CSV table of N, CA and C in Angstrom, one decimal:
chain,number,residue,atom,x,y,z
G,1,MET,N,-93.1,80.9,-32.8
G,1,MET,CA,-92.1,79.9,-33.1
G,1,MET,C,-90.6,80.3,-33.3
G,2,LYS,N,-90.7,81.8,-34.0
G,2,LYS,CA,-89.6,82.5,-34.0
G,2,LYS,C,-88.8,83.1,-33.0
G,3,GLY,N,-89.6,83.1,-32.3
G,3,GLY,CA,-89.1,83.6,-30.6
G,3,GLY,C,-88.2,82.7,-30.2
G,4,LEU,N,-88.8,81.7,-30.4
G,4,LEU,CA,-87.9,80.4,-29.4
G,4,LEU,C,-87.0,80.0,-30.4
G,5,ALA,N,-87.0,80.2,-31.8
G,5,ALA,CA,-85.6,79.8,-32.5
G,5,ALA,C,-84.4,80.8,-32.0
G,6,ALA,N,-85.0,82.4,-32.0
G,6,ALA,CA,-84.5,83.2,-31.4
G,6,ALA,C,-83.5,82.7,-29.9
G,7,VAL,N,-84.5,82.3,-29.3
G,7,VAL,CA,-84.1,82.5,-27.9
G,7,VAL,C,-83.3,80.8,-27.7
G,8,VAL,N,-83.3,79.9,-28.6
G,8,VAL,CA,-82.4,78.7,-28.5
G,8,VAL,C,-81.2,79.4,-29.0
G,9,ALA,N,-81.1,80.4,-30.2
G,9,ALA,CA,-79.8,80.7,-31.0
G,9,ALA,C,-79.1,81.0,-30.0
G,10,LEU,N,-79.7,82.1,-29.0
G,10,LEU,CA,-79.0,82.6,-28.1
G,10,LEU,C,-78.3,82.2,-27.1
G,11,VAL,N,-79.4,80.8,-26.8
G,11,VAL,CA,-78.5,79.9,-25.8
G,11,VAL,C,-77.4,79.1,-26.1
G,12,VAL,N,-77.6,78.6,-27.5
G,12,VAL,CA,-76.5,78.0,-27.7
G,12,VAL,C,-75.7,78.6,-28.7
G,13,THR,N,-75.4,80.1,-29.2
G,13,THR,CA,-74.3,80.7,-28.7
G,13,THR,C,-73.3,81.0,-27.9
G,14,THR,N,-74.1,81.1,-26.9
G,14,THR,CA,-73.8,81.6,-25.2
G,14,THR,C,-73.2,80.2,-24.9
G,15,CYS,N,-73.6,79.3,-25.1
G,15,CYS,CA,-73.0,77.5,-24.5
G,15,CYS,C,-71.5,77.5,-25.0
G,16,GLY,N,-71.6,77.8,-26.7
G,16,GLY,CA,-70.1,77.9,-27.2
G,16,GLY,C,-69.3,78.5,-26.6
G,17,CYS,N,-69.3,79.9,-25.8
G,17,CYS,CA,-68.4,81.1,-24.9
G,17,CYS,C,-68.7,81.1,-23.8
G,18,ALA,N,-68.7,80.3,-23.2
G,18,ALA,CA,-69.0,80.2,-21.6
G,18,ALA,C,-69.1,79.1,-20.8
G,19,GLY,N,-68.8,78.8,-19.7
G,19,GLY,CA,-69.3,78.3,-18.7
G,19,GLY,C,-70.4,77.7,-18.5
G,20,THR,N,-70.6,76.4,-17.6
G,20,THR,CA,-72.2,75.8,-17.6
G,20,THR,C,-72.7,77.0,-16.7
G,21,GLU,N,-72.5,77.2,-15.3
G,21,GLU,CA,-73.2,78.5,-15.3
G,21,GLU,C,-73.7,79.7,-16.3
G,22,ARG,N,-72.9,79.9,-16.9
G,22,ARG,CA,-73.2,81.2,-17.7
G,22,ARG,C,-74.4,80.5,-19.0
G,23,ARG,N,-74.2,79.4,-18.7
G,23,ARG,CA,-75.4,78.5,-19.8
G,23,ARG,C,-76.4,78.4,-18.9
G,24,LEU,N,-76.3,78.1,-17.7
G,24,LEU,CA,-77.4,77.8,-17.0
G,24,LEU,C,-78.4,79.3,-16.9
G,25,ASN,N,-77.4,80.0,-16.4
G,25,ASN,CA,-78.2,81.6,-16.0
G,25,ASN,C,-79.0,82.1,-17.3
G,26,ASP,N,-78.1,82.1,-18.7
G,26,ASP,CA,-79.0,82.1,-19.7
G,26,ASP,C,-80.1,81.8,-20.0
G,27,THR,N,-79.9,79.9,-20.2
G,27,THR,CA,-81.1,79.3,-20.2
G,27,THR,C,-82.6,79.6,-19.0
G,28,VAL,N,-82.1,79.8,-17.9
G,28,VAL,CA,-82.9,80.4,-16.9
G,28,VAL,C,-83.8,81.8,-17.3
G,29,ASN,N,-82.9,82.3,-17.7
G,29,ASN,CA,-83.5,83.7,-18.2
G,29,ASN,C,-84.4,83.7,-19.7
G,30,ALA,N,-83.8,82.5,-20.5
G,30,ALA,CA,-84.8,82.2,-21.4
G,30,ALA,C,-86.2,81.8,-21.0
G,31,VAL,N,-85.9,81.1,-20.1
G,31,VAL,CA,-87.3,80.4,-19.6
G,31,VAL,C,-88.1,81.0,-19.2
G,32,GLN,N,-88.0,81.9,-18.1
G,32,GLN,CA,-88.8,83.4,-17.6
G,32,GLN,C,-89.3,83.9,-18.6
G,33,LEU,N,-88.5,84.3,-19.4
G,33,LEU,CA,-89.1,84.7,-20.9
G,33,LEU,C,-89.9,84.2,-21.5
G,34,GLU,N,-89.9,83.3,-21.8
G,34,GLU,CA,-90.7,82.5,-22.7
G,34,GLU,C,-92.2,82.4,-21.7
G,35,LEU,N,-92.0,82.2,-20.3
G,35,LEU,CA,-93.1,81.7,-19.4
G,35,LEU,C,-94.0,83.3,-19.7
G,36,ARG,N,-93.1,84.2,-19.7
G,36,ARG,CA,-93.7,85.7,-19.5
G,36,ARG,C,-94.5,86.0,-21.2
G,37,ARG,N,-94.2,85.4,-21.9
G,37,ARG,CA,-94.9,85.4,-23.1
G,37,ARG,C,-96.1,84.2,-23.5
G,38,GLY,N,-95.9,83.8,-22.6
G,38,GLY,CA,-97.3,82.6,-22.4
G,38,GLY,C,-97.0,81.3,-23.7
G,39,GLN,N,-95.6,81.1,-23.8
G,39,GLN,CA,-95.0,80.1,-24.3
G,39,GLN,C,-94.4,78.9,-23.2
G,40,VAL,N,-95.7,78.4,-23.1
G,40,VAL,CA,-94.8,77.2,-22.3
G,40,VAL,C,-94.4,76.2,-22.3
G,41,ALA,N,-94.7,75.5,-23.5
G,41,ALA,CA,-94.0,74.4,-24.5
G,41,ALA,C,-92.7,74.7,-24.8
G,42,ALA,N,-92.5,75.9,-25.0
G,42,ALA,CA,-91.1,76.6,-25.2
G,42,ALA,C,-90.5,76.5,-23.9
G,43,ALA,N,-91.0,77.0,-22.8
G,43,ALA,CA,-90.2,77.5,-21.9
G,43,ALA,C,-90.1,75.6,-21.1
G,44,LEU,N,-90.5,74.7,-21.0
G,44,LEU,CA,-90.6,73.6,-20.7
G,44,LEU,C,-89.4,72.8,-21.3
G,45,GLU,N,-89.3,72.7,-22.7
G,45,GLU,CA,-88.2,72.6,-23.5
G,45,GLU,C,-86.7,73.4,-22.9
G,46,LEU,N,-86.9,74.6,-22.7
G,46,LEU,CA,-85.8,75.4,-22.1
G,46,LEU,C,-85.3,74.4,-20.7
G,47,ALA,N,-86.4,74.7,-20.2
G,47,ALA,CA,-85.9,74.1,-18.3
G,47,ALA,C,-85.3,72.9,-18.4
G,48,GLU,N,-85.7,71.8,-19.4
G,48,GLU,CA,-85.5,70.9,-19.5
G,48,GLU,C,-83.7,70.9,-19.6
G,49,GLN,N,-83.6,71.3,-20.5
G,49,GLN,CA,-81.9,71.6,-20.9
G,49,GLN,C,-81.3,72.5,-20.0
G,50,ALA,N,-82.0,73.3,-19.1
G,50,ALA,CA,-81.5,73.5,-18.0
G,50,ALA,C,-81.2,72.2,-16.8
G,51,VAL,N,-82.0,71.6,-16.8
G,51,VAL,CA,-82.3,70.2,-16.1
G,51,VAL,C,-80.7,69.3,-16.4
G,52,SER,N,-80.9,69.8,-17.4
G,52,SER,CA,-79.6,68.3,-17.9
G,52,SER,C,-78.1,69.2,-17.6
G,53,LEU,N,-77.9,70.3,-18.0
G,53,LEU,CA,-76.9,71.2,-17.5
G,53,LEU,C,-76.4,71.0,-15.9
G,54,THR,N,-76.9,70.4,-15.6
G,54,THR,CA,-76.9,69.9,-13.9
G,54,THR,C,-77.1,68.2,-13.8
G,55,GLU,N,-77.1,67.9,-14.8
G,55,GLU,CA,-77.1,66.5,-14.6
G,55,GLU,C,-76.0,65.7,-13.8
G,56,SER,N,-74.7,66.4,-14.1
G,56,SER,CA,-73.9,65.5,-13.4
G,56,SER,C,-73.1,65.8,-12.2
G,57,ASP,N,-73.9,67.2,-11.3
G,57,ASP,CA,-74.1,67.5,-10.2
G,57,ASP,C,-75.4,67.3,-9.7
G,58,PRO,N,-76.3,66.3,-9.1
G,58,PRO,CA,-77.6,66.7,-9.0
G,58,PRO,C,-77.9,68.0,-7.4
G,59,GLN,N,-77.0,67.7,-6.5
G,59,GLN,CA,-77.3,68.1,-5.1
G,59,GLN,C,-76.9,69.3,-5.2
G,60,THR,N,-76.3,70.2,-6.3
G,60,THR,CA,-76.2,71.8,-6.1
G,60,THR,C,-77.3,72.5,-5.9
G,61,VAL,N,-77.1,74.0,-5.9
G,61,VAL,CA,-77.8,75.0,-5.8
G,61,VAL,C,-78.4,74.8,-7.5
G,62,ALA,N,-77.4,74.8,-8.2
G,62,ALA,CA,-77.7,75.1,-9.3
G,62,ALA,C,-78.6,74.1,-9.9
G,63,ALA,N,-78.6,73.0,-9.6
G,63,ALA,CA,-79.3,71.9,-10.5
G,63,ALA,C,-80.5,71.6,-9.6
G,64,TRP,N,-80.5,72.6,-8.2
G,64,TRP,CA,-82.2,72.4,-7.9
G,64,TRP,C,-82.8,73.6,-8.3
G,65,ARG,N,-81.9,74.2,-8.7
G,65,ARG,CA,-82.6,76.0,-9.1
G,65,ARG,C,-83.7,75.0,-10.2
G,66,SER,N,-83.1,74.4,-11.0
G,66,SER,CA,-83.2,74.1,-12.4
G,66,SER,C,-84.5,73.2,-12.6
G,67,ARG,N,-84.0,72.2,-11.1
G,67,ARG,CA,-85.4,71.3,-11.1
G,67,ARG,C,-86.9,72.1,-10.6
G,68,LEU,N,-86.4,73.2,-9.9
G,68,LEU,CA,-87.6,74.0,-9.1
G,68,LEU,C,-88.1,74.7,-10.4
G,69,LEU,N,-87.6,75.2,-11.2
G,69,LEU,CA,-87.8,76.1,-12.7
G,69,LEU,C,-88.7,75.2,-13.4
G,70,ARG,N,-88.2,73.7,-13.9
G,70,ARG,CA,-89.2,72.8,-14.4
G,70,ARG,C,-90.5,72.8,-13.8
G,71,ALA,N,-90.6,72.5,-12.7
G,71,ALA,CA,-91.8,72.5,-11.5
G,71,ALA,C,-92.8,73.5,-11.8
G,72,GLU,N,-92.1,75.1,-11.6
G,72,GLU,CA,-93.1,76.1,-12.5
G,72,GLU,C,-93.8,75.8,-13.3
G,73,VAL,N,-92.7,75.8,-14.2
G,73,VAL,CA,-93.2,75.4,-15.9
G,73,VAL,C,-94.7,74.4,-16.0
G,74,GLN,N,-94.1,73.1,-15.2
G,74,GLN,CA,-94.9,72.1,-15.1
G,74,GLN,C,-96.4,72.7,-14.7
G,75,ILE,N,-96.4,73.7,-13.8
G,75,ILE,CA,-97.4,74.2,-12.8
G,75,ILE,C,-98.4,74.7,-14.1
G,76,ALA,N,-97.5,75.9,-14.6
G,76,ALA,CA,-97.9,76.5,-16.1
G,76,ALA,C,-98.8,75.9,-16.8
G,77,ARG,N,-98.4,75.0,-17.4
G,77,ARG,CA,-98.7,74.1,-18.1
G,77,ARG,C,-100.1,73.0,-17.5
G,78,LEU,N,-100.3,73.1,-16.1
G,78,LEU,CA,-100.9,72.4,-15.4
G,78,LEU,C,-101.0,71.1,-15.1
G,79,GLU,N,-99.5,70.3,-15.4
G,79,GLU,CA,-99.0,69.2,-14.9
G,79,GLU,C,-98.6,69.0,-13.6
G,80,MET,N,-99.4,69.6,-12.7
G,80,MET,CA,-99.2,69.3,-11.2
G,80,MET,C,-98.5,67.9,-10.8
G,81,ALA,N,-99.4,66.7,-11.3
G,81,ALA,CA,-98.2,65.6,-11.0
G,81,ALA,C,-96.7,65.4,-11.6
G,82,ALA,N,-96.6,66.0,-12.4
G,82,ALA,CA,-95.7,66.0,-13.2
G,82,ALA,C,-94.5,66.9,-12.2
G,83,ALA,N,-94.9,67.8,-11.5
G,83,ALA,CA,-94.2,68.8,-10.9
G,83,ALA,C,-93.8,68.3,-9.4
G,84,LEU,N,-95.2,67.4,-9.0
G,84,LEU,CA,-95.0,67.3,-7.6
G,84,LEU,C,-93.4,66.2,-7.0
G,85,PRO,N,-93.2,65.7,-7.9
G,85,PRO,CA,-91.8,64.9,-7.7
G,85,PRO,C,-90.5,65.8,-6.8
G,86,ASP,N,-90.3,67.0,-7.7
G,86,ASP,CA,-89.6,67.7,-7.7
G,86,ASP,C,-89.9,68.5,-6.2
G,87,LEU,N,-91.5,68.9,-5.7
G,87,LEU,CA,-91.8,69.8,-4.8
G,87,LEU,C,-91.8,68.7,-3.2
G,88,GLN,N,-91.5,67.9,-3.7
G,88,GLN,CA,-91.8,66.5,-2.4
G,88,GLN,C,-90.9,66.2,-1.9
G,89,ALA,N,-89.5,66.6,-2.8
G,89,ALA,CA,-88.3,65.7,-2.7
G,89,ALA,C,-87.4,66.6,-1.3
G,90,THR,N,-86.9,66.2,-0.9
G,90,THR,CA,-85.9,67.2,0.2
G,90,THR,C,-84.7,67.4,-0.3
G,91,LEU,N,-84.5,68.7,0.1
G,91,LEU,CA,-83.2,69.3,-0.6
G,91,LEU,C,-82.3,68.9,0.1
G,92,PRO,N,-80.9,69.6,-0.2
G,92,PRO,CA,-79.6,69.2,0.8
G,92,PRO,C,-79.7,70.4,2.1
G,93,ASP,N,-78.9,69.8,3.0
G,93,ASP,CA,-78.9,70.6,4.2
G,93,ASP,C,-78.2,72.2,3.6
G,94,GLY,N,-78.1,73.1,4.4
G,94,GLY,CA,-77.5,74.3,4.5
G,94,GLY,C,-78.3,75.5,3.9
G,95,GLN,N,-77.5,77.0,4.2
G,95,GLN,CA,-78.2,77.8,4.5
G,95,GLN,C,-78.2,78.2,2.4
G,96,ALA,N,-77.2,77.7,1.8
G,96,ALA,CA,-77.2,78.3,0.7
G,96,ALA,C,-78.9,77.9,-0.1
G,97,PHE,N,-79.4,76.8,0.3
G,97,PHE,CA,-80.5,76.1,-0.1
G,97,PHE,C,-81.7,76.8,0.5
G,98,ASP,N,-81.5,77.6,1.2
G,98,ASP,CA,-83.1,78.1,2.2
G,98,ASP,C,-83.7,78.7,1.1
G,99,PRO,N,-83.2,79.6,-0.1
G,99,PRO,CA,-84.3,80.7,-0.8
G,99,PRO,C,-84.9,79.4,-1.8
G,100,LEU,N,-84.2,78.3,-2.2
G,100,LEU,CA,-85.1,77.1,-2.7
G,100,LEU,C,-85.9,76.7,-1.8
G,101,ARG,N,-85.8,76.3,-0.6
G,101,ARG,CA,-86.9,75.5,0.1
G,101,ARG,C,-88.0,76.8,0.0
G,102,ALA,N,-87.2,77.6,-0.2
G,102,ALA,CA,-89.0,79.1,0.1
G,102,ALA,C,-89.5,78.6,-1.5
G,103,ARG,N,-88.7,78.5,-2.5
G,103,ARG,CA,-89.5,78.8,-3.4
G,103,ARG,C,-90.0,77.1,-3.9
G,104,GLN,N,-89.2,75.9,-2.9
G,104,GLN,CA,-90.3,74.7,-3.2
G,104,GLN,C,-91.8,74.8,-2.9
G,105,LYS,N,-91.9,75.7,-1.4
G,105,LYS,CA,-92.9,75.8,-0.7
G,105,LYS,C,-93.7,76.3,-1.4
G,106,TYR,N,-93.1,77.7,-2.0
G,106,TYR,CA,-94.0,78.9,-2.7
G,106,TYR,C,-94.9,77.5,-4.0
G,107,LEU,N,-94.0,76.9,-4.4
G,107,LEU,CA,-95.1,76.4,-6.1
G,107,LEU,C,-95.6,75.4,-5.6
G,108,HIS,N,-95.2,74.6,-4.2
G,108,HIS,CA,-96.2,73.4,-3.8
G,108,HIS,C,-97.4,74.5,-3.6
G,109,ALA,N,-97.4,75.3,-2.8
G,109,ALA,CA,-98.8,75.5,-2.1
G,109,ALA,C,-99.1,76.3,-3.4
G,110,GLN,N,-98.9,76.7,-4.5
G,110,GLN,CA,-99.5,76.5,-5.8
G,110,GLN,C,-100.5,76.1,-6.4
G,111,ILE,N,-99.8,74.8,-6.1
G,111,ILE,CA,-100.6,73.5,-6.2
G,111,ILE,C,-101.9,73.4,-5.3
G,112,GLN,N,-101.5,73.4,-3.9
G,112,GLN,CA,-102.4,73.6,-3.2
G,112,GLN,C,-103.6,74.4,-3.5
G,113,VAL,N,-103.5,75.6,-3.8
G,113,VAL,CA,-104.2,76.7,-4.1
G,113,VAL,C,-105.2,76.2,-5.5
G,114,ALA,N,-104.6,75.7,-6.3
G,114,ALA,CA,-105.1,75.1,-7.6
G,114,ALA,C,-106.5,74.0,-7.2
G,115,GLN,N,-105.7,73.1,-6.0
G,115,GLN,CA,-106.9,72.0,-5.8
G,115,GLN,C,-107.6,72.3,-4.7
G,116,GLY,N,-108.2,73.8,-4.2
G,116,GLY,CA,-108.7,74.2,-3.2
G,116,GLY,C,-108.3,73.7,-1.6
G,117,GLN,N,-107.3,73.4,-1.5
G,117,GLN,CA,-106.1,73.1,-0.2
G,117,GLN,C,-106.2,74.5,0.0
G,118,LEU,N,-106.9,75.4,0.9
G,118,LEU,CA,-106.1,76.6,0.8
G,118,LEU,C,-105.5,76.9,2.2
G,119,GLN,N,-106.1,76.2,3.2
G,119,GLN,CA,-105.4,76.4,4.9
G,119,GLN,C,-104.5,75.5,4.4
G,120,PRO,N,-103.9,74.3,4.0
G,120,PRO,CA,-102.5,74.0,3.7
G,120,PRO,C,-101.5,74.9,3.1
G,121,ALA,N,-102.2,75.4,1.8
G,121,ALA,CA,-100.9,76.4,1.2
G,121,ALA,C,-100.8,77.5,1.7
G,122,SER,N,-101.9,78.4,2.9
G,122,SER,CA,-101.5,79.3,3.9
G,122,SER,C,-100.3,78.7,4.8
G,123,GLU,N,-100.0,77.7,5.3
G,123,GLU,CA,-99.3,77.2,6.5
G,123,GLU,C,-98.2,77.2,5.4
G,124,ALA,N,-98.0,76.9,4.1
G,124,ALA,CA,-97.1,76.8,3.3
G,124,ALA,C,-96.4,77.9,3.2
G,125,LEU,N,-96.9,78.8,2.7
G,125,LEU,CA,-96.6,80.0,2.4
G,125,LEU,C,-96.3,80.7,3.8
G,126,ALA,N,-96.5,80.8,5.0
G,126,ALA,CA,-96.1,81.2,6.1
G,126,ALA,C,-94.4,80.5,6.1
G,127,SER,N,-94.8,79.5,6.3
G,127,SER,CA,-93.5,78.7,6.4
G,127,SER,C,-92.1,79.0,5.4
G,128,ALA,N,-92.5,79.5,4.6
G,128,ALA,CA,-91.3,79.9,3.0
G,128,ALA,C,-91.0,81.2,4.0
G,129,ALA,N,-91.7,82.2,4.2
G,129,ALA,CA,-91.5,83.4,4.1
G,129,ALA,C,-90.1,83.8,5.0
G,130,PRO,N,-89.7,83.1,6.1
G,130,PRO,CA,-88.6,83.8,6.5
G,130,PRO,C,-87.3,82.9,5.7
G,131,LEU,N,-87.5,82.0,5.0
G,131,LEU,CA,-86.3,81.6,4.2
G,131,LEU,C,-86.3,82.3,2.9
G,132,ALA,N,-86.9,83.0,2.7
G,132,ALA,CA,-87.3,84.0,1.3
G,132,ALA,C,-86.5,85.2,1.6
G,133,ALA,N,-85.7,85.5,2.6
G,133,ALA,CA,-85.7,86.5,3.0
G,133,ALA,C,-84.4,87.2,1.8
G,134,GLY,N,-84.2,88.3,1.7
G,134,GLY,CA,-83.6,88.9,0.6
G,134,GLY,C,-83.7,88.0,-1.2
G,135,ASP,N,-84.6,87.6,-1.3
G,135,ASP,CA,-85.1,87.3,-2.7
G,135,ASP,C,-86.2,87.9,-2.9
G,136,HIS,N,-86.2,88.6,-3.1
G,136,HIS,CA,-87.2,90.1,-3.4
G,136,HIS,C,-88.2,89.8,-4.6
G,137,ASP,N,-88.3,88.8,-5.6
G,137,ASP,CA,-89.4,88.6,-6.5
G,137,ASP,C,-89.8,87.7,-5.8
G,138,LEU,N,-89.3,86.5,-4.8
G,138,LEU,CA,-90.1,85.1,-4.5
G,138,LEU,C,-90.7,86.2,-2.9
G,139,GLU,N,-90.4,86.6,-2.6
G,139,GLU,CA,-91.0,87.6,-1.5
G,139,GLU,C,-92.4,88.2,-2.0
G,140,LEU,N,-92.2,88.7,-3.4
G,140,LEU,CA,-93.7,89.6,-3.9
G,140,LEU,C,-94.3,88.3,-4.5
G,141,ASP,N,-93.9,87.2,-4.8
G,141,ASP,CA,-94.6,86.0,-5.6
G,141,ASP,C,-95.7,85.2,-3.8
G,142,LEU,N,-94.5,85.4,-2.8
G,142,LEU,CA,-95.6,85.0,-1.7
G,142,LEU,C,-96.5,85.8,-1.1
G,143,ALA,N,-96.0,87.1,-1.3
G,143,ALA,CA,-96.8,88.1,-0.4
G,143,ALA,C,-98.3,87.8,-1.7
G,144,LEU,N,-98.0,87.7,-2.8
G,144,LEU,CA,-99.0,88.0,-3.7
G,144,LEU,C,-100.0,86.3,-3.6
G,145,LEU,N,-99.9,85.8,-3.3
G,145,LEU,CA,-100.7,84.6,-3.3
G,145,LEU,C,-100.8,84.3,-1.8
G,146,GLY,N,-100.3,84.8,-1.4
G,146,GLY,CA,-100.5,84.4,0.5
G,146,GLY,C,-101.8,85.8,0.5
G,147,SER,N,-102.1,86.3,0.1
G,147,SER,CA,-102.9,87.2,0.0
G,147,SER,C,-104.2,87.2,-0.5
G,148,GLN,N,-104.1,86.1,-2.2
G,148,GLN,CA,-105.0,85.6,-2.9
G,148,GLN,C,-105.8,84.6,-1.6
G,149,VAL,N,-105.0,84.1,-0.8
G,149,VAL,CA,-105.0,82.7,-0.3
G,149,VAL,C,-105.8,83.5,0.5
G,150,ARG,N,-105.5,84.1,1.9
G,150,ARG,CA,-106.2,84.9,2.8
G,150,ARG,C,-107.7,85.7,2.2
G,151,ALA,N,-107.6,86.1,1.3
G,151,ALA,CA,-108.8,86.8,0.6
G,151,ALA,C,-109.9,85.4,0.0
G,152,ARG,N,-109.7,84.4,-0.3
G,152,ARG,CA,-110.2,83.2,-0.6
G,152,ARG,C,-110.7,82.7,1.0
G,153,LEU,N,-109.9,82.5,2.2
G,153,LEU,CA,-110.6,82.3,3.1
G,153,LEU,C,-111.6,82.4,4.1
G,154,GLY,N,-111.4,84.2,3.6
G,154,GLY,CA,-112.2,85.1,4.1
G,154,GLY,C,-111.6,85.9,5.6
C-alpha cells in the first residue's frame, strides 16, 4: 500500500505541474508499474484515473489508449466481462488508431485464450500483427501470445 501512496503522490504532484497529456503519460506509466508489481487493484484505480483524464474528448487516441489500458488491467484481474465493452467497441478511423486497433485485438485474443477459443485467438493475433508495426512492445506481446497459442493448437 505504501507503493500505491508513492505512485499516487507522484501522479498528483505531476498533475499540478503539467498538462493533461503529461498527466496521462505519468498515469499510464504508473499503471504499468503497478501491474508489474502485481498490484492489480492499485493499477485499476490508476487506470480509471487515466480514463477520467480523457472523458472530455472520448474519441481521441489518448482516450482510447486509456480505455484499453483499463481493459488490460481488468483482464489481469480476470474481469473479462468488464473488459469486453472496450474490446468490442469500434475505434475511430485513421492510421493514428492502428496501433490501438492492434492492442484491442491482442487483448481480445487474451480473453479468447483464457476461454479456450484458440483458433479465433490465433486469427485475431494474425490480423493485429500488421497494425502493430513499429510498436515493439506490442509486437513482442503478439509474438509471445501467438507462440503460446500455436503450441496449444499443436
